[in-house]
XYZ file of C-alpha atoms in Angstrom:
534
model
C 202.271 61.337 -79.409
C 202.032 63.016 -76.086
C 202.101 66.615 -75.198
C 203.526 67.172 -71.792
C 202.868 70.426 -69.791
C 204.585 70.705 -66.394
C 203.900 73.708 -64.320
C 206.565 74.379 -61.673
C 207.570 76.617 -59.004
C 211.324 77.164 -58.168
C 214.553 79.297 -58.503
C 217.388 79.233 -60.930
C 217.683 75.733 -62.197
C 215.598 73.595 -59.437
C 211.765 73.637 -59.495
C 209.126 71.710 -57.840
C 206.040 70.231 -59.807
C 202.706 71.933 -59.070
C 200.569 70.376 -61.865
C 201.322 68.216 -64.741
C 199.032 67.536 -67.591
C 199.599 64.823 -70.362
C 197.310 64.873 -73.272
C 197.559 62.449 -76.475
C 197.607 64.319 -79.704
C 197.416 62.995 -83.452
C 199.433 65.722 -85.063
C 203.483 65.485 -85.783
C 205.404 67.980 -83.817
C 208.854 68.516 -83.284
C 209.656 66.128 -80.901
C 211.772 66.144 -77.462
C 212.320 69.945 -77.865
C 211.329 71.238 -74.444
C 210.141 74.883 -74.410
C 209.852 77.418 -71.351
C 207.364 80.147 -70.482
C 206.771 82.222 -67.444
C 203.703 82.799 -65.320
C 205.574 85.063 -62.813
C 209.214 85.282 -61.563
C 208.944 81.907 -59.965
C 206.306 80.225 -61.898
C 207.352 78.307 -65.083
C 205.751 76.173 -67.814
C 207.791 73.462 -69.446
C 206.121 71.656 -72.412
C 207.066 69.293 -75.040
C 205.732 66.688 -77.539
C 206.915 62.880 -76.785
C 206.485 59.967 -78.950
C 205.027 56.863 -77.082
C 208.569 55.384 -76.605
C 209.965 58.685 -75.041
C 206.977 59.149 -72.965
C 207.392 55.673 -71.326
C 211.116 56.684 -70.265
C 209.593 60.010 -69.057
C 207.123 58.186 -66.806
C 209.497 55.363 -65.739
C 212.111 58.087 -64.677
C 209.577 60.034 -62.707
C 208.304 56.892 -60.942
C 211.587 55.342 -59.976
C 213.707 58.612 -59.242
C 210.860 61.188 -58.302
C 212.473 63.799 -60.545
C 213.132 64.603 -64.369
C 215.843 66.688 -65.969
C 215.053 68.911 -68.914
C 217.697 70.092 -71.267
C 216.642 73.579 -72.003
C 218.491 76.831 -72.444
C 222.289 77.318 -70.928
C 221.801 74.849 -68.031
C 219.410 71.946 -67.602
C 216.320 72.219 -65.234
C 215.742 69.755 -62.582
C 211.955 69.230 -61.780
C 211.000 67.332 -58.566
C 208.008 65.427 -58.477
C 208.395 63.456 -55.172
C 207.274 60.072 -54.474
C 204.506 59.362 -56.912
C 201.651 56.896 -56.463
C 199.469 55.945 -59.544
C 195.704 55.411 -59.117
C 193.875 52.878 -61.299
C 192.635 54.342 -64.563
C 188.956 55.665 -64.617
C 186.781 56.816 -67.321
C 184.643 59.944 -66.838
C 181.687 60.331 -69.184
C 180.311 63.563 -70.502
C 177.254 64.676 -68.362
C 175.766 68.272 -68.517
C 175.954 70.013 -65.120
C 178.823 67.675 -63.836
C 182.364 68.344 -63.976
C 183.051 67.518 -67.505
C 179.772 69.331 -68.612
C 180.562 72.637 -66.945
C 183.884 73.862 -68.233
C 185.966 72.432 -65.504
C 187.706 70.190 -68.135
C 188.583 70.894 -71.591
C 185.347 71.044 -73.711
C 186.619 69.051 -76.672
C 186.162 65.670 -74.924
C 182.472 65.809 -75.094
C 182.110 61.959 -75.147
C 184.158 61.361 -71.963
C 187.737 60.610 -71.592
C 190.136 58.188 -69.548
C 191.937 59.538 -66.736
C 195.162 58.238 -65.187
C 196.605 60.119 -62.088
C 199.921 60.086 -60.356
C 199.481 61.807 -56.780
C 201.981 62.961 -54.243
C 201.051 62.491 -50.578
C 201.366 65.399 -48.401
C 201.798 67.988 -51.064
C 200.583 71.741 -50.422
C 201.022 74.845 -52.199
C 203.041 77.005 -49.551
C 201.945 80.614 -50.029
C 200.222 83.099 -47.845
C 199.628 85.455 -50.687
C 196.325 85.132 -52.328
C 197.204 87.122 -55.314
C 199.940 84.805 -56.008
C 197.593 81.799 -55.974
C 195.219 83.558 -58.164
C 197.974 84.191 -60.681
C 198.787 80.279 -60.624
C 195.286 79.440 -61.110
C 194.955 81.716 -64.016
C 198.356 80.644 -65.777
C 197.121 77.057 -65.377
C 193.699 77.669 -66.815
C 194.758 79.743 -69.645
C 197.278 77.355 -71.022
C 195.384 74.169 -70.319
C 191.631 75.071 -70.339
C 191.259 73.378 -66.965
C 189.724 75.321 -63.934
C 192.111 74.032 -61.653
C 190.816 76.055 -58.461
C 187.892 73.901 -58.698
C 190.075 70.692 -58.581
C 192.621 71.634 -56.068
C 193.341 68.028 -55.066
C 195.082 67.763 -58.288
C 197.687 70.207 -57.351
C 200.864 68.359 -57.055
C 199.756 65.693 -59.278
C 200.493 64.396 -62.815
C 197.343 63.657 -64.908
C 196.811 62.029 -68.209
C 193.750 62.611 -70.387
C 193.116 60.289 -73.231
C 190.087 59.394 -75.626
C 190.262 55.805 -77.134
C 187.197 56.931 -79.287
C 187.760 59.984 -81.448
C 184.322 60.350 -83.177
C 181.113 61.513 -81.782
C 178.472 58.789 -81.781
C 174.830 60.160 -82.352
C 171.662 59.476 -80.609
C 168.349 60.731 -81.305
C 164.552 60.250 -80.847
C 161.531 60.078 -83.206
C 158.425 61.169 -81.407
C 156.447 59.846 -84.458
C 157.195 56.113 -83.781
C 158.435 56.193 -80.149
C 162.097 54.781 -81.320
C 165.322 55.939 -80.006
C 168.250 55.330 -82.625
C 171.923 55.026 -81.913
C 174.650 54.949 -84.646
C 178.217 55.404 -85.346
C 179.225 57.932 -87.927
C 181.431 56.992 -91.050
C 184.887 56.186 -90.647
C 184.604 54.239 -87.472
C 186.668 51.267 -87.579
C 184.517 48.094 -87.468
C 184.672 46.026 -84.188
C 182.567 44.128 -81.797
C 180.959 46.788 -79.432
C 177.934 47.013 -77.102
C 176.021 50.097 -76.271
C 173.704 50.803 -73.316
C 171.020 53.486 -74.419
C 169.504 55.342 -71.475
C 166.050 56.973 -71.596
C 165.188 59.453 -68.769
C 161.526 59.947 -67.958
C 162.112 62.296 -65.295
C 165.223 63.327 -62.938
C 165.476 59.892 -61.342
C 163.482 57.472 -63.365
C 165.737 55.904 -66.231
C 165.188 53.182 -68.679
C 168.318 51.173 -69.950
C 168.662 48.667 -72.842
C 171.696 47.147 -73.982
C 172.202 46.354 -77.612
C 175.156 44.312 -79.410
C 176.813 46.207 -82.238
C 178.732 44.077 -84.959
C 181.347 44.622 -87.578
C 178.481 44.522 -90.309
C 175.964 46.573 -88.059
C 177.135 49.803 -86.439
C 173.641 51.144 -85.318
C 170.907 50.030 -83.094
C 167.369 51.107 -82.192
C 165.001 50.503 -79.138
C 161.102 51.388 -78.612
C 160.025 53.246 -75.745
C 156.732 54.113 -74.289
C 157.148 57.647 -73.007
C 158.752 60.962 -74.040
C 162.173 61.204 -72.638
C 163.559 64.320 -71.125
C 167.173 62.931 -71.718
C 169.028 60.711 -73.699
C 172.270 58.979 -73.063
C 174.638 55.971 -73.992
C 177.608 54.047 -72.873
C 179.662 52.432 -75.446
C 181.675 49.379 -74.713
C 184.506 47.741 -76.442
C 186.591 44.631 -75.721
C 190.105 44.940 -74.826
C 193.118 42.772 -75.335
C 192.080 40.757 -72.133
C 188.656 40.105 -73.822
C 187.131 42.300 -71.191
C 184.269 44.828 -71.851
C 185.679 48.472 -71.266
C 183.785 51.699 -71.538
C 185.168 53.876 -74.441
C 182.546 56.712 -74.798
C 179.626 58.089 -72.835
C 177.261 60.988 -72.996
C 173.987 62.388 -71.629
C 172.114 65.291 -72.930
C 168.696 67.089 -72.517
C 166.307 66.903 -75.324
C 165.076 70.264 -76.632
C 161.581 71.260 -77.276
C 161.968 74.920 -77.355
C 164.727 77.350 -78.337
C 164.671 80.804 -77.104
C 166.596 83.447 -79.076
C 167.454 86.864 -77.620
C 167.662 89.041 -80.728
C 169.283 92.453 -80.649
C 169.818 95.212 -83.118
C 173.050 97.145 -83.198
C 171.941 100.982 -83.486
C 174.958 102.795 -82.458
C 178.543 103.067 -80.629
C 179.526 104.052 -77.408
C 183.039 105.280 -76.481
C 183.799 104.550 -72.797
C 186.923 106.264 -71.477
C 188.702 104.363 -68.376
C 191.538 106.482 -67.429
C 194.049 106.515 -70.158
C 192.233 104.012 -72.261
C 189.130 104.216 -74.464
C 186.770 101.402 -75.204
C 184.185 101.303 -78.073
C 180.779 99.311 -77.163
C 177.803 98.516 -79.296
C 174.643 100.146 -78.544
C 172.029 97.180 -78.803
C 168.223 97.433 -78.718
C 166.655 94.269 -77.844
C 162.952 93.428 -78.556
C 160.821 90.499 -77.386
C 162.530 87.300 -77.257
C 161.847 84.697 -80.247
C 160.454 81.371 -79.174
C 160.878 78.648 -81.613
C 158.513 75.648 -80.891
C 155.238 75.227 -79.309
C 153.844 73.184 -76.298
C 154.993 69.731 -75.393
C 152.392 67.884 -77.354
C 152.881 69.834 -80.715
C 156.683 70.075 -80.966
C 158.841 67.355 -82.373
C 161.835 66.735 -80.180
C 165.298 67.675 -81.513
C 168.592 65.668 -81.495
C 170.055 65.329 -78.164
C 173.388 67.374 -79.057
C 175.050 68.663 -76.041
C 176.139 71.885 -77.713
C 172.402 73.031 -77.934
C 172.091 72.824 -74.188
C 173.762 75.571 -72.579
C 171.552 76.903 -70.047
C 171.025 74.033 -67.379
C 170.800 74.308 -63.771
C 174.307 73.404 -62.936
C 175.720 75.950 -65.490
C 173.502 78.891 -64.035
C 174.316 78.371 -60.471
C 177.990 78.109 -61.443
C 177.981 81.342 -63.497
C 175.160 83.261 -61.532
C 175.770 82.039 -58.043
C 176.883 83.260 -54.719
C 180.208 85.312 -54.397
C 182.592 85.511 -51.704
C 185.772 87.716 -51.918
C 188.284 87.691 -49.033
C 189.718 91.043 -47.894
C 192.929 92.247 -49.565
C 193.748 95.782 -48.868
C 194.665 96.770 -52.394
C 192.817 94.589 -54.715
C 189.542 93.192 -53.092
C 187.451 96.181 -53.882
C 188.062 96.239 -57.392
C 188.052 92.548 -57.846
C 184.687 91.987 -56.206
C 183.219 94.945 -58.291
C 184.534 93.212 -61.390
C 183.028 89.893 -60.319
C 179.536 91.644 -59.874
C 179.881 93.225 -63.305
C 181.052 89.762 -65.080
C 178.517 87.512 -63.356
C 175.545 89.640 -62.680
C 175.278 92.792 -64.363
C 176.190 91.837 -68.057
C 173.952 88.880 -67.879
C 170.871 91.223 -67.223
C 168.755 91.539 -70.369
C 165.327 92.715 -69.075
C 165.950 94.154 -65.831
C 168.397 95.285 -63.506
C 167.285 96.683 -60.319
C 169.565 97.773 -57.111
C 167.734 98.063 -53.690
C 170.492 99.649 -51.554
C 169.869 102.567 -49.018
C 173.530 103.547 -49.135
C 173.851 104.011 -53.076
C 176.477 106.532 -53.870
C 178.124 107.900 -57.063
C 180.878 105.355 -56.899
C 178.740 102.587 -58.294
C 177.257 104.419 -61.235
C 179.922 103.633 -63.990
C 179.094 99.813 -65.118
C 175.435 100.740 -64.443
C 175.488 103.772 -66.869
C 177.338 101.873 -69.473
C 174.823 98.907 -69.334
C 172.003 101.322 -69.755
C 173.529 103.270 -72.631
C 174.422 100.076 -74.545
C 171.196 98.295 -74.011
C 168.261 100.790 -74.103
C 165.874 97.984 -73.677
C 167.383 97.033 -70.285
C 165.223 98.492 -67.096
C 167.685 99.831 -64.828
C 166.517 101.025 -61.439
C 168.337 102.388 -58.345
C 166.462 102.515 -55.082
C 168.112 104.334 -52.307
C 167.315 105.930 -49.039
C 169.119 108.969 -47.798
C 167.478 111.052 -45.352
C 167.612 114.890 -45.246
C 170.741 116.428 -43.708
C 168.878 118.903 -41.775
C 169.248 118.893 -38.062
C 165.864 117.710 -36.524
C 164.782 119.274 -33.446
C 163.066 117.017 -30.548
C 159.409 117.858 -32.035
C 160.626 116.821 -35.609
C 161.956 113.516 -34.093
C 158.950 112.717 -32.347
C 156.717 113.197 -35.348
C 159.313 111.205 -37.445
C 158.945 108.358 -35.074
C 155.266 108.435 -35.574
C 155.931 107.795 -39.233
C 154.906 111.227 -40.072
C 156.588 113.233 -42.596
C 158.545 116.395 -41.430
C 160.309 117.433 -44.674
C 158.509 115.831 -47.919
C 156.868 117.802 -50.479
C 156.292 120.744 -48.166
C 159.755 121.890 -48.884
C 161.534 123.140 -51.949
C 162.888 119.938 -53.386
C 166.162 121.720 -54.627
C 166.736 122.798 -51.091
C 166.070 119.227 -49.551
C 168.217 117.739 -52.310
C 171.377 119.977 -51.253
C 171.288 118.539 -47.599
C 171.556 115.109 -49.256
C 175.147 114.414 -50.060
C 174.719 111.147 -51.962
C 171.722 112.018 -53.653
C 173.065 115.512 -54.670
C 176.135 114.040 -56.100
C 174.202 111.512 -58.189
C 171.802 114.315 -59.498
C 174.762 116.596 -60.608
C 176.446 113.399 -62.218
C 173.365 112.405 -64.295
C 171.944 115.745 -64.933
C 174.808 117.091 -67.296
C 174.757 118.038 -70.915
C 176.956 115.178 -71.829
C 175.358 113.272 -74.768
C 175.270 109.868 -72.775
C 173.167 111.600 -70.246
C 170.779 113.260 -72.682
C 170.208 109.801 -74.244
C 169.517 108.129 -70.972
C 166.787 110.837 -70.312
C 165.460 110.092 -73.913
C 165.177 106.396 -73.666
C 164.093 106.569 -69.945
C 165.395 103.167 -69.153
C 167.548 104.573 -66.137
C 165.710 105.673 -63.004
C 166.685 106.776 -59.439
C 164.636 107.124 -56.476
C 164.950 108.157 -52.977
C 162.556 107.326 -50.319
C 163.202 108.604 -46.927
C 162.126 109.893 -43.459
C 163.310 112.702 -41.245
C 166.450 111.292 -39.867
C 165.794 107.679 -40.749
C 166.091 105.499 -43.847
C 162.873 103.934 -45.079
C 164.559 100.427 -45.585
C 167.796 98.700 -44.533
C 168.484 95.331 -46.459
C 170.434 95.559 -49.882
C 169.642 93.552 -53.023
C 170.523 93.029 -56.540
C 167.512 91.779 -58.735
C 167.505 90.851 -62.609
C 165.156 88.821 -64.505
C 167.429 85.742 -63.872
C 167.986 85.863 -60.031
C 168.055 87.869 -56.719
C 171.047 88.168 -54.651
C 171.214 89.767 -51.105
C 174.425 91.902 -50.308
C 176.119 91.709 -47.200
C 177.183 95.290 -47.025
C 176.247 98.345 -49.278
C 177.583 98.107 -52.956
C 179.863 101.215 -52.098
C 181.363 99.534 -49.415
C 181.857 96.094 -50.801
C 185.676 94.842 -50.575
C 186.495 96.931 -47.665
C 186.208 93.813 -45.540
C 185.343 90.162 -46.225
C 182.402 90.527 -48.663
C 179.537 87.908 -49.623
C 176.792 88.054 -52.035
C 174.118 85.553 -51.545
C 171.950 83.988 -54.214
C 168.349 83.740 -53.117
C 166.269 80.811 -54.473
C 162.523 79.927 -54.790
C 159.823 81.673 -53.015
C 161.748 84.352 -50.929
C 163.488 85.647 -54.329
C 159.810 86.139 -55.830
C 158.906 87.814 -52.665
C 161.794 90.200 -52.524
C 161.218 90.842 -56.385
C 157.498 91.665 -55.512
C 158.496 93.849 -52.513
C 160.896 95.820 -54.600
C 158.041 96.968 -57.094
C 155.956 98.098 -53.978
C 158.914 99.689 -52.413
C 159.688 101.562 -55.748
C 156.216 103.013 -55.523
C 156.515 104.015 -52.125
C 154.461 101.295 -50.368
C 156.173 100.824 -47.080
C 153.043 100.603 -44.929
C 152.654 101.261 -42.110
C 155.576 103.628 -42.700
C 154.733 106.873 -44.714
C 158.074 107.994 -46.096
C 158.612 110.909 -48.443
C 159.805 110.131 -52.038
C 161.796 111.878 -54.793
C 162.814 111.147 -58.235
C 166.475 112.001 -58.802
C 166.578 110.793 -62.525
C 165.450 111.296 -65.212
C 163.572 114.262 -63.851
C 163.775 115.675 -60.374
C 160.410 115.915 -58.558
C 158.514 114.711 -55.427
C 156.675 111.274 -55.269
C 153.723 111.623 -52.924
C 152.143 108.872 -51.191
C 148.489 108.858 -50.458
C 146.597 106.094 -48.655
C 148.822 103.389 -49.963
C 148.864 104.902 -53.496
C 151.571 106.691 -55.145
C 150.826 109.975 -57.381
C 153.768 111.178 -59.528
């Protein structure tokens, strides 16, 4: 039986196919009963379960007529598919960090699947409205599990996903005798099959060996002389034409150590968002727990793909660079939500914001994180100079990197001339229970380093224990134009992380700025000969 999902755009009773997904199912459903649901006024989903015979008629009608009529509601709906062409069937193995291993496809097909595609020449989604396109992608993703925006060449197409092998084979490595064992679980119908076992010594060096499986023997083993970092297999079976065809494939990393991030729920935090109120857990995290030892001591575990979640491809996809196109009403809120979802909430140990133009508008999600995760070190480093008008003598001394305000003045008076710092101070130094708790846990800090009439730094960064991002404009202005956040890699990311530590403590040599701590306590931070006294 086949499940048919047709996503189409149109008006009244005539629609154009945008994306059609066909999947094989085993369960018995009410057959040939079409149902309709809406993603928007013009975007519809038509779905039904068809027997193999009815499915053959469905495909033949579309291939010959370029359209299909659905009896649903008061009047039948006509779905136009256009002139379809069929590509040869291909098999897609499951490989972590590739499309089938990074949630672009439904994750249930974890030993690979066969793909059939009917495509339509010259198809293009005609919309100048980016918001409408986002709704289309979200609607398809919510109903199919496919991140179609990463596979836009499938728009206008009809694809069929199927697996001729429904049971997950197992492959494992025994470090004591150097053997790799492959076997089929109980319940698999006996048949003549071949398996190619893969053992990866590194990223590029792979050893392969083929084993014939028989109706009496559904397992095989090989000997290797090295400790593999990845194991994989390709399982083949003879088809009706007596040709060997691949029916299942997988490749996974072996695990030698598991790191567990433990947290203890110690309370609840009520967060008010306009008319809504949300209750969040307050979680205290201690040091991570490591299970396992060094390479030579720890036996390697089964290569199960569910145990390998944090790989390079996954991390770059979820914690990579972000670009948001300017949209007058939505881009600012959308970009801030992306930053919160992809960067902020993934921080466990440290979240540092290095931005000279920080203001009160960016505080809310950071305060929630600081309150719900007392073990998270949240630091905000800004640079707002005094609002006092400088005379020429002051400017001359300032240009020579001398301090013209600094701890020589009353800190409250200087703070009053700093619009952004003053607003942050008033927000954080209240009698609200949450602000008092932040003062006690001391995991939320705000500092301002400045010179008379000048900033102490310019570039803007977000830093966590996982990565470093450079921001194209200040966090407070993101979304006012096209906005990009770049993830930095390697030595440059390490250098920026170290430079933030020095900047936090006022080491801006050869500059000699003044510093004040705005939170948790308001006081001067004075530098002397490259050191800082608090």
